[in-house]
Short mmCIF file of C-alpha atoms and ligand atoms in Angstrom, two decimals:
data_model
loop_
_atom_site.label_atom_id
_atom_site.label_comp_id
_atom_site.label_asym_id
_atom_site.label_seq_id
_atom_site.Cartn_x
_atom_site.Cartn_y
_atom_site.Cartn_z
CA UNK A 1 4.36 5.20 3.11
CA UNK A 2 6.65 4.50 0.16
CA UNK A 3 7.20 1.13 -1.52
CA UNK A 4 10.47 -0.05 -3.05
CA UNK A 5 11.24 -2.92 -5.43
CA UNK A 6 13.27 -5.92 -4.28
CA UNK A 7 15.38 -5.45 -7.43
CA UNK A 8 16.15 -1.82 -6.80
CA UNK A 9 15.66 -0.18 -10.18
CA UNK A 10 11.89 0.38 -10.40
CA UNK A 11 10.55 3.73 -9.17
CA UNK A 12 9.40 4.10 -5.58
CA UNK A 13 5.61 4.05 -5.45
CA UNK A 14 2.80 5.01 -3.09
CA UNK A 15 0.54 2.30 -1.69
CA UNK A 16 -2.08 3.13 -4.31
CA UNK A 17 0.38 2.82 -7.18
CA UNK A 18 1.98 -0.34 -5.82
CA UNK A 19 -1.44 -1.93 -5.46
CA UNK A 20 -2.51 -1.00 -8.99
CA UNK A 21 0.67 -2.20 -10.67
CA UNK A 22 1.32 -5.38 -8.66
CA UNK A 23 4.68 -6.40 -10.10
CA UNK A 24 7.48 -3.82 -10.30
CA UNK A 25 8.77 -2.82 -13.76
CA UNK A 26 12.22 -4.26 -12.97
CA UNK A 27 10.66 -7.69 -12.35
CA UNK A 28 10.88 -7.27 -8.58
CA UNK A 29 8.24 -7.21 -5.87
CA UNK A 30 7.19 -4.14 -3.93
CA UNK A 31 7.83 -3.98 -0.19
CA UNK A 32 7.35 -1.08 2.23
CA UNK A 33 10.42 1.15 2.45
CA UNK A 34 10.03 0.83 6.21
CA UNK A 35 7.83 -1.59 8.12
CA UNK A 36 5.69 0.23 10.73
CA UNK A 37 6.01 -1.11 14.26
CA UNK A 38 3.51 -1.58 17.09
CA UNK A 39 4.68 -1.57 20.69
CA UNK A 40 3.22 -4.11 23.18
CA UNK A 41 0.73 -1.56 24.50
CA UNK A 42 -0.62 -0.94 21.00
CA UNK A 43 -0.85 -4.68 20.34
CA UNK A 44 -2.73 -5.17 23.63
CA UNK A 45 -5.28 -2.60 22.43
CA UNK A 46 -6.39 -5.15 19.83
CA UNK A 47 -7.89 -7.34 22.59
CA UNK A 48 -11.65 -7.51 22.17
CA UNK A 49 -11.75 -5.59 18.89
CA UNK A 50 -13.88 -6.87 16.00
CA UNK A 51 -11.97 -8.31 13.06
CA UNK A 52 -12.78 -5.20 11.04
CA UNK A 53 -11.59 -2.80 13.72
CA UNK A 54 -8.36 -4.76 14.17
CA UNK A 55 -7.89 -4.80 10.40
CA UNK A 56 -8.24 -1.03 10.27
CA UNK A 57 -5.67 -0.50 13.02
CA UNK A 58 -3.13 -2.89 11.49
CA UNK A 59 -3.45 -1.88 7.84
CA UNK A 60 -3.83 1.86 8.29
CA UNK A 61 -0.07 2.63 8.40
CA UNK A 62 0.53 0.62 5.20
CA UNK A 63 -2.21 2.32 3.21
CA UNK A 64 -0.97 5.77 4.23
CA UNK A 65 -3.17 8.53 2.90
CA UNK A 66 -4.65 6.52 0.01
CA UNK A 67 -8.04 6.51 1.75
CA UNK A 68 -9.76 8.80 4.23
CA UNK A 69 -10.26 7.11 7.57
CA UNK A 70 -14.01 6.64 7.19
CA UNK A 71 -13.66 5.47 3.61
CA UNK A 72 -11.06 2.86 4.58
CA UNK A 73 -13.28 1.58 7.40
CA UNK A 74 -16.19 1.29 4.96
CA UNK A 75 -14.10 -0.64 2.43
CA UNK A 76 -12.97 -3.10 5.10
CA UNK A 77 -16.53 -3.55 6.30
CA UNK A 78 -17.79 -4.21 2.76
CA UNK A 79 -14.93 -6.63 2.08
CA UNK A 80 -15.82 -8.98 4.92
CA UNK A 81 -19.61 -8.59 4.85
CA UNK A 82 -19.96 -11.60 2.53
CA UNK A 83 -18.19 -13.96 4.94
CA UNK A 84 -20.22 -16.81 6.38
CA UNK A 85 -18.88 -16.39 9.93
CA UNK A 86 -19.27 -13.31 12.13
CA UNK A 87 -15.77 -13.72 13.57
CA UNK A 88 -14.29 -13.84 10.04
CA UNK A 89 -11.25 -15.85 11.24
CA UNK A 90 -12.38 -18.05 14.16
CA UNK A 91 -9.78 -19.96 16.19
CA UNK A 92 -10.43 -23.52 17.43
CA UNK A 93 -8.39 -25.85 19.59
CA UNK A 94 -7.19 -28.81 17.52
CA UNK A 95 -4.91 -30.67 19.93
CA UNK A 96 -2.52 -30.16 22.83
CA UNK A 97 -1.09 -26.71 22.23
CA UNK A 98 -2.27 -26.73 18.63
CA UNK A 99 -4.91 -24.36 17.33
CA UNK A 100 -6.68 -24.17 14.03
CA UNK A 101 -7.21 -20.73 12.49
CA UNK A 102 -10.19 -21.09 10.14
CA UNK A 103 -9.60 -18.87 7.13
CA UNK A 104 -12.16 -20.42 4.81
CA UNK A 105 -15.43 -18.66 5.62
CA UNK A 106 -15.21 -16.26 2.66
CA UNK A 107 -17.23 -16.55 -0.57
CA UNK A 108 -14.84 -18.99 -2.30
CA UNK A 109 -14.07 -21.01 0.82
CA UNK A 110 -10.32 -20.36 0.96
CA UNK A 111 -8.07 -17.90 2.78
CA UNK A 112 -7.40 -15.91 -0.38
CA UNK A 113 -10.80 -14.23 0.05
CA UNK A 114 -9.33 -12.25 2.97
CA UNK A 115 -7.05 -10.35 0.64
CA UNK A 116 -9.03 -10.52 -2.57
CA UNK A 117 -12.32 -9.22 -1.22
CA UNK A 118 -10.51 -6.22 0.23
CA UNK A 119 -8.53 -5.65 -2.98
CA UNK A 120 -11.77 -5.67 -4.98
CA UNK A 121 -13.11 -2.89 -2.78
CA UNK A 122 -9.87 -0.90 -2.82
CA UNK A 123 -9.41 -1.20 -6.60
CA UNK A 124 -12.94 -0.03 -7.28
CA UNK A 125 -12.59 2.96 -4.96
CA UNK A 126 -9.26 4.04 -6.46
CA UNK A 127 -10.23 3.48 -10.12
CA UNK A 128 -13.52 5.31 -9.77
CA UNK A 129 -11.73 8.25 -8.23
CA UNK A 130 -9.21 8.30 -11.08
CA UNK A 131 -11.78 7.61 -13.82
CA UNK A 132 -9.64 4.70 -15.05
CA UNK A 133 -10.12 1.05 -15.88
CA UNK A 134 -7.72 -1.92 -15.86
CA UNK A 135 -7.40 -5.53 -16.99
CA UNK A 136 -6.51 -7.74 -14.11
CA UNK A 137 -4.62 -10.86 -15.16
CA UNK A 138 -3.85 -13.58 -12.69
CA UNK A 139 -2.27 -17.02 -12.74
CA UNK A 140 -3.75 -19.51 -10.35
CA UNK A 141 -3.20 -23.00 -9.07
CA UNK A 142 -6.88 -22.87 -8.15
CA UNK A 143 -7.85 -20.66 -5.26
CA UNK A 144 -6.46 -17.26 -6.30
CA UNK A 145 -8.43 -17.32 -9.53
CA UNK A 146 -11.79 -18.01 -7.99
CA UNK A 147 -11.12 -15.51 -5.23
CA UNK A 148 -10.23 -12.80 -7.78
CA UNK A 149 -13.25 -13.53 -9.93
CA UNK A 150 -15.52 -13.46 -6.90
CA UNK A 151 -14.02 -10.14 -5.77
CA UNK A 152 -14.30 -8.35 -9.14
CA UNK A 153 -17.29 -9.88 -10.95
CA UNK A 154 -19.65 -7.23 -12.24
CA UNK A 155 -17.41 -4.25 -11.35
CA UNK A 156 -17.40 -1.51 -13.99
CA UNK A 157 -13.78 -0.46 -14.07
CA UNK A 158 -12.20 -3.90 -14.18
CA UNK A 159 -11.84 -6.80 -16.63
CA UNK A 160 -10.53 -9.99 -15.06
CA UNK A 161 -8.60 -12.70 -16.95
CA UNK A 162 -7.53 -15.76 -14.98
CA UNK A 163 -5.07 -18.36 -16.29
CA UNK A 164 -5.13 -21.81 -14.75
CA UNK A 165 -3.39 -25.06 -15.69
CA UNK A 166 -5.89 -27.19 -17.60
CA UNK A 167 -6.89 -30.33 -15.71
CA UNK A 168 -4.80 -29.44 -12.66
CA UNK A 169 -7.31 -27.70 -10.44
CA UNK A 170 -10.12 -29.33 -8.47
CA UNK A 171 -13.61 -29.46 -9.94
CA UNK A 172 -14.98 -27.03 -7.36
CA UNK A 173 -12.13 -24.61 -8.05
CA UNK A 174 -12.69 -24.86 -11.80
CA UNK A 175 -16.43 -24.37 -11.54
CA UNK A 176 -15.97 -21.35 -9.31
CA UNK A 177 -13.92 -19.79 -12.11
CA UNK A 178 -15.97 -20.90 -15.12
CA UNK A 179 -19.56 -20.42 -13.93
CA UNK A 180 -19.80 -16.67 -13.22
CA UNK A 181 -21.92 -15.12 -15.98
CA UNK A 182 -20.59 -11.53 -15.85
CA UNK A 183 -18.91 -10.45 -19.11
CA UNK A 184 -16.02 -8.79 -17.26
CA UNK A 185 -14.61 -12.10 -15.97
CA UNK A 186 -12.97 -14.74 -18.18
CA UNK A 187 -11.18 -17.99 -17.38
CA UNK A 188 -8.38 -19.41 -19.56
CA UNK A 189 -7.42 -23.08 -19.31
CA UNK A 190 -3.75 -23.25 -20.34
CA UNK A 191 -2.23 -26.53 -21.59
CA UNK A 192 0.60 -26.44 -19.08
CA UNK A 193 1.46 -26.22 -15.40
CA UNK A 194 0.85 -23.47 -12.87
CA UNK A 195 4.46 -22.40 -13.27
CA UNK A 196 3.88 -22.00 -17.03
CA UNK A 197 0.88 -19.78 -16.28
CA UNK A 198 2.92 -17.76 -13.83
CA UNK A 199 5.76 -17.37 -16.33
CA UNK A 200 3.35 -16.15 -19.07
CA UNK A 201 1.95 -13.67 -16.59
CA UNK A 202 5.41 -12.31 -15.78
CA UNK A 203 6.18 -12.07 -19.51
CA UNK A 204 3.00 -10.08 -20.12
CA UNK A 205 4.09 -7.57 -17.53
CA UNK A 206 7.58 -7.44 -18.99
CA UNK A 207 6.06 -6.67 -22.44
CA UNK A 208 5.52 -2.94 -21.97
CA UNK A 209 3.48 -2.59 -25.18
CA UNK A 210 0.93 -5.19 -24.10
CA UNK A 211 1.03 -3.97 -20.56
CA UNK A 212 0.14 -0.39 -21.56
CA UNK A 213 -2.38 -1.35 -24.22
CA UNK A 214 -4.36 -3.55 -21.84
CA UNK A 215 -3.61 -1.47 -18.75
CA UNK A 216 -2.60 -4.65 -16.99
CA UNK A 217 -2.82 -5.00 -13.27
CA UNK A 218 -1.97 -8.05 -11.16
CA UNK A 219 -3.63 -9.28 -8.03
CA UNK A 220 -1.50 -12.42 -7.65
CA UNK A 221 0.06 -13.09 -4.31
CA UNK A 222 2.94 -10.85 -5.39
CA UNK A 223 0.64 -7.84 -4.96
CA UNK A 224 1.68 -6.10 -1.78
CA UNK A 225 -1.91 -5.27 -0.85
CA UNK A 226 -2.62 -8.98 -0.53
CA UNK A 227 0.22 -9.54 1.85
CA UNK A 228 -0.98 -6.57 3.88
CA UNK A 229 -4.53 -7.92 4.23
CA UNK A 230 -3.17 -11.26 5.43
CA UNK A 231 -1.10 -9.71 8.20
CA UNK A 232 -4.30 -8.99 10.10
CA UNK A 233 -5.24 -12.54 11.11
CA UNK A 234 -1.76 -13.24 12.47
CA UNK A 235 -2.38 -10.42 14.92
CA UNK A 236 -5.98 -11.27 15.81
CA UNK A 237 -5.22 -14.95 16.44
CA UNK A 238 -2.02 -14.33 18.41
CA UNK A 239 -3.77 -11.74 20.56
CA UNK A 240 -6.61 -14.20 21.23
CA UNK A 241 -4.03 -16.65 22.65
CA UNK A 242 -2.25 -14.16 24.87
CA UNK A 243 0.04 -11.97 22.77
CA UNK A 244 1.78 -9.62 23.35
CA UNK A 245 2.47 -11.21 26.77
CA UNK A 246 3.23 -14.53 25.22
CA UNK A 247 5.04 -15.83 22.16
CA UNK A 248 3.10 -17.70 19.49
CA UNK A 249 4.22 -19.93 16.61
CA UNK A 250 2.45 -20.41 13.30
CA UNK A 251 2.47 -23.32 10.89
CA UNK A 252 1.43 -22.40 7.36
CA UNK A 253 0.73 -24.68 4.38
CA UNK A 254 2.88 -22.91 1.82
CA UNK A 255 3.11 -22.60 -1.94
CA UNK A 256 3.89 -19.13 -3.23
CA UNK A 257 5.02 -17.93 0.22
CA UNK A 258 2.44 -15.12 0.30
CA UNK A 259 0.53 -16.25 3.35
CA UNK A 260 3.51 -17.07 5.54
CA UNK A 261 5.34 -13.93 4.46
CA UNK A 262 2.44 -11.97 5.97
CA UNK A 263 3.36 -13.70 9.24
CA UNK A 264 6.92 -12.45 8.85
CA UNK A 265 5.60 -8.93 8.33
CA UNK A 266 3.52 -9.26 11.51
CA UNK A 267 6.65 -10.36 13.37
CA UNK A 268 8.65 -7.43 12.08
CA UNK A 269 5.82 -5.13 13.12
CA UNK A 270 6.38 -6.30 16.68
CA UNK A 271 4.12 -9.32 17.14
CA UNK A 272 5.97 -11.80 19.39
CA UNK A 273 6.31 -14.70 16.96
CA UNK A 274 8.59 -17.54 18.05
CA UNK A 275 8.55 -19.61 14.88
CA UNK A 276 7.07 -19.47 11.42
CA UNK A 277 6.91 -23.01 10.11
CA UNK A 278 6.70 -23.65 6.37
CA UNK A 279 4.70 -26.80 5.59
CA UNK A 280 5.08 -28.11 2.04
CA UNK A 281 3.63 -31.07 0.18
CA UNK A 282 5.82 -33.19 -2.10
CA UNK A 283 6.61 -30.01 -4.08
CA UNK A 284 9.14 -29.11 -1.47
CA UNK A 285 11.48 -26.53 -2.97
CA UNK A 286 11.12 -24.29 0.09
CA UNK A 287 11.78 -27.10 2.54
CA UNK A 288 14.89 -28.16 0.63
CA UNK A 289 16.03 -24.54 0.39
CA UNK A 290 15.75 -24.05 4.14
CA UNK A 291 17.48 -27.30 5.01
CA UNK A 292 20.32 -27.12 2.48
CA UNK A 293 20.49 -23.49 1.31
CA UNK A 294 19.96 -24.76 -2.19
CA UNK A 295 16.92 -23.26 -3.93
CA UNK A 296 16.55 -25.57 -6.89
CA UNK A 297 13.52 -26.16 -9.11
CA UNK A 298 12.34 -29.52 -10.35
CA UNK A 299 9.26 -30.93 -12.03
CA UNK A 300 5.90 -30.07 -10.52
CA UNK A 301 4.35 -33.23 -9.10
CA UNK A 302 0.55 -32.94 -8.92
CA UNK A 303 -0.73 -33.61 -5.41
CA UNK A 304 -3.96 -33.75 -3.43
CA UNK A 305 -3.15 -30.24 -2.18
CA UNK A 306 -2.99 -28.59 -5.64
CA UNK A 307 -2.85 -24.99 -4.42
CA UNK A 308 0.67 -25.75 -3.21
CA UNK A 309 1.85 -27.50 -6.39
CA UNK A 310 4.51 -25.01 -7.41
CA UNK A 311 8.22 -25.09 -8.02
CA UNK A 312 8.97 -21.39 -7.95
CA UNK A 313 7.75 -19.58 -4.86
CA UNK A 314 7.39 -15.93 -5.91
CA UNK A 315 7.09 -14.20 -2.57
CA UNK A 316 10.23 -15.87 -1.27
CA UNK A 317 12.05 -13.06 -3.06
CA UNK A 318 10.72 -10.65 -0.43
CA UNK A 319 12.23 -12.72 2.35
CA UNK A 320 15.54 -12.96 0.47
CA UNK A 321 15.58 -9.19 0.11
CA UNK A 322 15.32 -8.85 3.89
CA UNK A 323 17.74 -11.70 4.59
CA UNK A 324 20.35 -10.03 2.36
CA UNK A 325 20.01 -6.81 4.34
CA UNK A 326 17.85 -5.23 1.61
CA UNK A 327 20.65 -5.54 -0.93
CA UNK A 328 18.74 -5.37 -4.24
CA UNK A 329 21.86 -6.22 -6.28
CA UNK A 330 22.22 -9.49 -4.38
CA UNK A 331 18.57 -10.32 -5.16
CA UNK A 332 19.04 -9.48 -8.85
CA UNK A 333 22.00 -11.82 -9.08
CA UNK A 334 20.10 -14.68 -7.37
CA UNK A 335 17.15 -14.19 -9.72
CA UNK A 336 19.48 -14.11 -12.73
CA UNK A 337 20.88 -17.46 -11.61
CA UNK A 338 17.35 -18.79 -11.28
CA UNK A 339 16.35 -17.61 -14.74
CA UNK A 340 19.47 -18.81 -16.51
CA UNK A 341 19.73 -22.13 -14.71
CA UNK A 342 17.44 -23.90 -12.35
CA UNK A 343 18.25 -22.36 -9.02
CA UNK A 344 20.67 -20.58 -6.70
CA UNK A 345 22.46 -21.01 -3.39
CA UNK A 346 21.38 -18.86 -0.48
CA UNK A 347 24.42 -17.31 1.18
CA UNK A 348 25.32 -18.57 4.66
CA UNK A 349 24.63 -15.29 6.42
CA UNK A 350 21.23 -14.91 4.77
CA UNK A 351 20.35 -18.53 5.45
CA UNK A 352 21.31 -18.08 9.08
CA UNK A 353 19.04 -15.08 9.39
CA UNK A 354 16.13 -16.94 7.82
CA UNK A 355 16.71 -19.87 10.19
CA UNK A 356 16.33 -17.63 13.24
CA UNK A 357 12.59 -17.47 12.60
CA UNK A 358 11.70 -20.02 9.96
CA UNK A 359 11.53 -23.80 10.16
CA UNK A 360 10.07 -26.20 7.64
CA UNK A 361 8.65 -29.65 7.04
CA UNK A 362 7.63 -31.71 4.05
CA UNK A 363 4.54 -33.93 4.05
CA UNK A 364 3.93 -36.88 1.74
CA UNK A 365 0.58 -37.70 0.18
CA UNK A 366 0.11 -40.65 2.58
CA UNK A 367 0.89 -38.51 5.61
CA UNK A 368 -1.59 -35.90 4.39
CA UNK A 369 -4.33 -38.52 4.08
CA UNK A 370 -3.65 -40.03 7.47
CA UNK A 371 -3.61 -36.60 9.12
CA UNK A 372 -7.07 -35.87 7.65
CA UNK A 373 -8.28 -39.14 9.17
CA UNK A 374 -6.54 -38.52 12.50
CA UNK A 375 -8.07 -35.05 12.82
CA UNK A 376 -11.50 -36.43 12.22
CA UNK A 377 -10.96 -39.18 14.79
CA UNK A 378 -9.52 -36.80 17.38
CA UNK A 379 -11.86 -33.81 17.25
CA UNK A 380 -14.54 -34.73 14.74
CA UNK A 381 -13.43 -32.08 12.28
CA UNK A 382 -12.93 -32.52 8.55
CA UNK A 383 -9.98 -30.58 7.16
CA UNK A 384 -8.86 -29.92 3.58
CA UNK A 385 -5.62 -31.51 2.34
CA UNK A 386 -3.67 -28.21 2.51
CA UNK A 387 -4.73 -27.71 6.09
CA UNK A 388 -3.75 -31.31 6.83
CA UNK A 389 -0.24 -30.67 5.48
CA UNK A 390 0.06 -27.80 7.93
CA UNK A 391 -1.38 -29.79 10.83
CA UNK A 392 0.99 -32.68 10.19
CA UNK A 393 4.03 -30.41 10.43
CA UNK A 394 2.48 -28.57 13.40
CA UNK A 395 2.25 -31.86 15.28
CA UNK A 396 5.88 -32.65 14.51
CA UNK A 397 7.15 -29.29 15.66
CA UNK A 398 4.84 -28.21 18.49
CA UNK A 399 6.66 -27.30 21.69
CA UNK A 400 5.22 -27.15 25.19
CA UNK A 401 4.37 -23.65 26.39
CA UNK A 402 4.39 -22.02 22.93
CA UNK A 403 0.97 -22.29 21.26
CA UNK A 404 1.17 -23.36 17.63
CA UNK A 405 -1.48 -21.90 15.34
CA UNK A 406 -2.03 -23.98 12.21
CA UNK A 407 -3.67 -22.05 9.38
CA UNK A 408 -6.73 -23.82 7.93
CA UNK A 409 -6.56 -22.46 4.40
CA UNK A 410 -9.59 -24.00 2.67
CA UNK A 411 -12.94 -25.57 3.42
CA UNK A 412 -12.81 -29.38 3.08
CA UNK A 413 -15.73 -29.15 0.63
CA UNK A 414 -13.37 -27.63 -1.92
CA UNK A 415 -11.45 -30.91 -2.03
CA UNK A 416 -14.17 -33.49 -1.39
CA UNK A 417 -12.51 -36.46 -3.10
CA UNK A 418 -9.40 -36.56 -0.92
CA UNK A 419 -11.42 -35.92 2.23
CA UNK A 420 -13.84 -38.70 1.37
CA UNK A 421 -11.02 -41.15 0.70
CA UNK A 422 -9.47 -40.36 4.08
CA UNK A 423 -12.65 -40.39 6.18
CA UNK A 424 -15.47 -42.00 4.14
CA UNK A 425 -17.35 -38.74 4.57
CA UNK A 426 -18.05 -36.44 1.65
CA UNK A 427 -18.00 -32.86 2.94
CA UNK A 428 -21.02 -30.92 1.63
CA UNK A 429 -20.77 -27.48 0.06
CA UNK A 430 -22.27 -24.70 2.19
CA UNK A 431 -25.84 -23.82 1.19
CA UNK A 432 -24.94 -20.62 -0.62
CA UNK A 433 -22.94 -22.64 -3.17
CA UNK A 434 -25.04 -25.76 -3.32
CA UNK A 435 -26.03 -25.46 -7.02
CA UNK A 436 -22.45 -24.97 -8.27
CA UNK A 437 -22.53 -28.30 -10.10
CA UNK A 438 -25.59 -27.35 -12.14
CA UNK A 439 -24.40 -23.98 -13.47
CA UNK A 440 -23.12 -23.85 -17.10
CA UNK A 441 -19.37 -23.38 -17.58
CA UNK A 442 -17.60 -20.85 -19.82
CA UNK A 443 -13.87 -21.21 -20.46
CA UNK A 444 -11.28 -20.50 -23.19
CA UNK A 445 -8.81 -23.34 -23.85
CA UNK A 446 -5.37 -22.09 -24.96
CA UNK A 447 -2.06 -23.67 -25.95
CA UNK A 448 0.90 -23.21 -23.63
CA UNK A 449 2.08 -20.36 -25.84
CA UNK A 450 2.69 -16.75 -24.89
CA UNK A 451 1.65 -15.10 -28.17
CA UNK A 452 -1.54 -17.08 -28.47
CA UNK A 453 -2.48 -16.31 -24.90
CA UNK A 454 -1.99 -12.58 -25.43
CA UNK A 455 -4.14 -12.75 -28.54
CA UNK A 456 -6.94 -14.56 -26.72
CA UNK A 457 -6.87 -12.04 -23.89
CA UNK A 458 -6.91 -9.07 -26.28
CA UNK A 459 -9.65 -10.42 -28.54
CA UNK A 460 -12.21 -11.38 -25.96
CA UNK A 461 -12.31 -8.05 -24.17
CA UNK A 462 -15.70 -7.07 -22.79
CA UNK A 463 -15.43 -3.38 -23.72
C1 LIG B 1 -2.94 -20.52 -2.03
C2 LIG B 1 -3.15 -21.59 -1.04
C3 LIG B 1 -2.11 -22.04 -0.22
C4 LIG B 1 -0.70 -21.52 -0.35
O1 LIG B 1 -0.60 -20.17 0.01
P1 LIG B 1 0.67 -19.31 -0.45
O2 LIG B 1 0.37 -17.92 -0.06
O3 LIG B 1 0.76 -19.49 -1.95
O4 LIG B 1 1.85 -19.89 0.22
C5 LIG B 1 -2.41 -22.99 0.72
N1 LIG B 1 -3.65 -23.51 0.85
C6 LIG B 1 -4.67 -23.12 0.06
C7 LIG B 1 -6.00 -23.74 0.25
C8 LIG B 1 -4.47 -22.13 -0.89
O5 LIG B 1 -5.47 -21.73 -1.65
#
């Protein structure tokens, strides 16, 4: 399986190379040259399989010959062994025709563990084989950083540096990043927004000197391997509700478009998906883009669902690439417009194609709070604010006869303040994390300045 860049001028890479490099050298994102397809009979074979066995079947064609069969099975098994639920991604009914896919039973209590735990295993296997080491840098609005740190802490071949916007992540998220004691993981609190962090990260990769010197690798949601790992639970949940004999819709609380894009990949692989619904908070660039065709950035407005507080949605570029018939020049010109101004217009044909599958909704802070309360009243379940954003839009858009699966992206205990305000109940941390508030923190504060950030990353290296 070969991978190509959405901007057309980076070299084609194998799965292994695409995973190790993350971002393409031309600034684009890697996508498979051809998406493998499953026919209905093959999809039906997933019925009754364990999560791990389904994951093997679905991811195998993407990974190609990077791993031997037995090795790949072992990596998948190790990746999900630390989850606190045997089913890994259990599905619960949450209303008439609405289902909740619980993706928060991993070690950092958010869906990003699904991809990150597997990436940790795959990176280690590949780097050991090559006798190499890398510095993983990531920008996070909260959950990616803790998931990456949890996946790589203590590994020999990897240093991890995570940039997060100072003061703009929840206390649990921050503590998950600043309390690990292993020397190979470091957290950087940047005086800026998540978009600033993400821009610095892109600039580091564009700086070939720094990139080579540090042997930079990225595990942000732009890394193809993350998208791949997330495709799995779209299949397992749809199959549990009757696919391939029945169409299913998904509603996904969306920020960087990585999670929902995995749903689009599942659809293109042959899963009968009726609708993929983008749910945004007040940072609604994607909703506005879908409604008007105008992708236009504004100021980030901090919300109670901080992991979706973005203005640029990186993985959207992958969807644009497909919507423009894989015309890399068209993508380059859109991205040039974005970089030189503050947005671009999506062409009518491309917008029409996107609209065949995608719908969207925007949820205010008040609506998020009242949905948390309503869920608790209706089924006695506490949900995190991101999940509530998704559930609110799911309720607006649900149609009879097509089940709507709403992705529950984090444990409510990660965002206890908002949940308590909405329900008067403070969700407790699971036992395995109960002493998080007592552990000492270790963090490097840095100005919102590219050169200073690079210096701090270079100077504090473990080895
Ligand atoms: C990252 C995150 C999201 C957004 O996912 P994207 O892949 O960036 O769209 C939603 N909810 C939670 C809890 C997250 O951590």
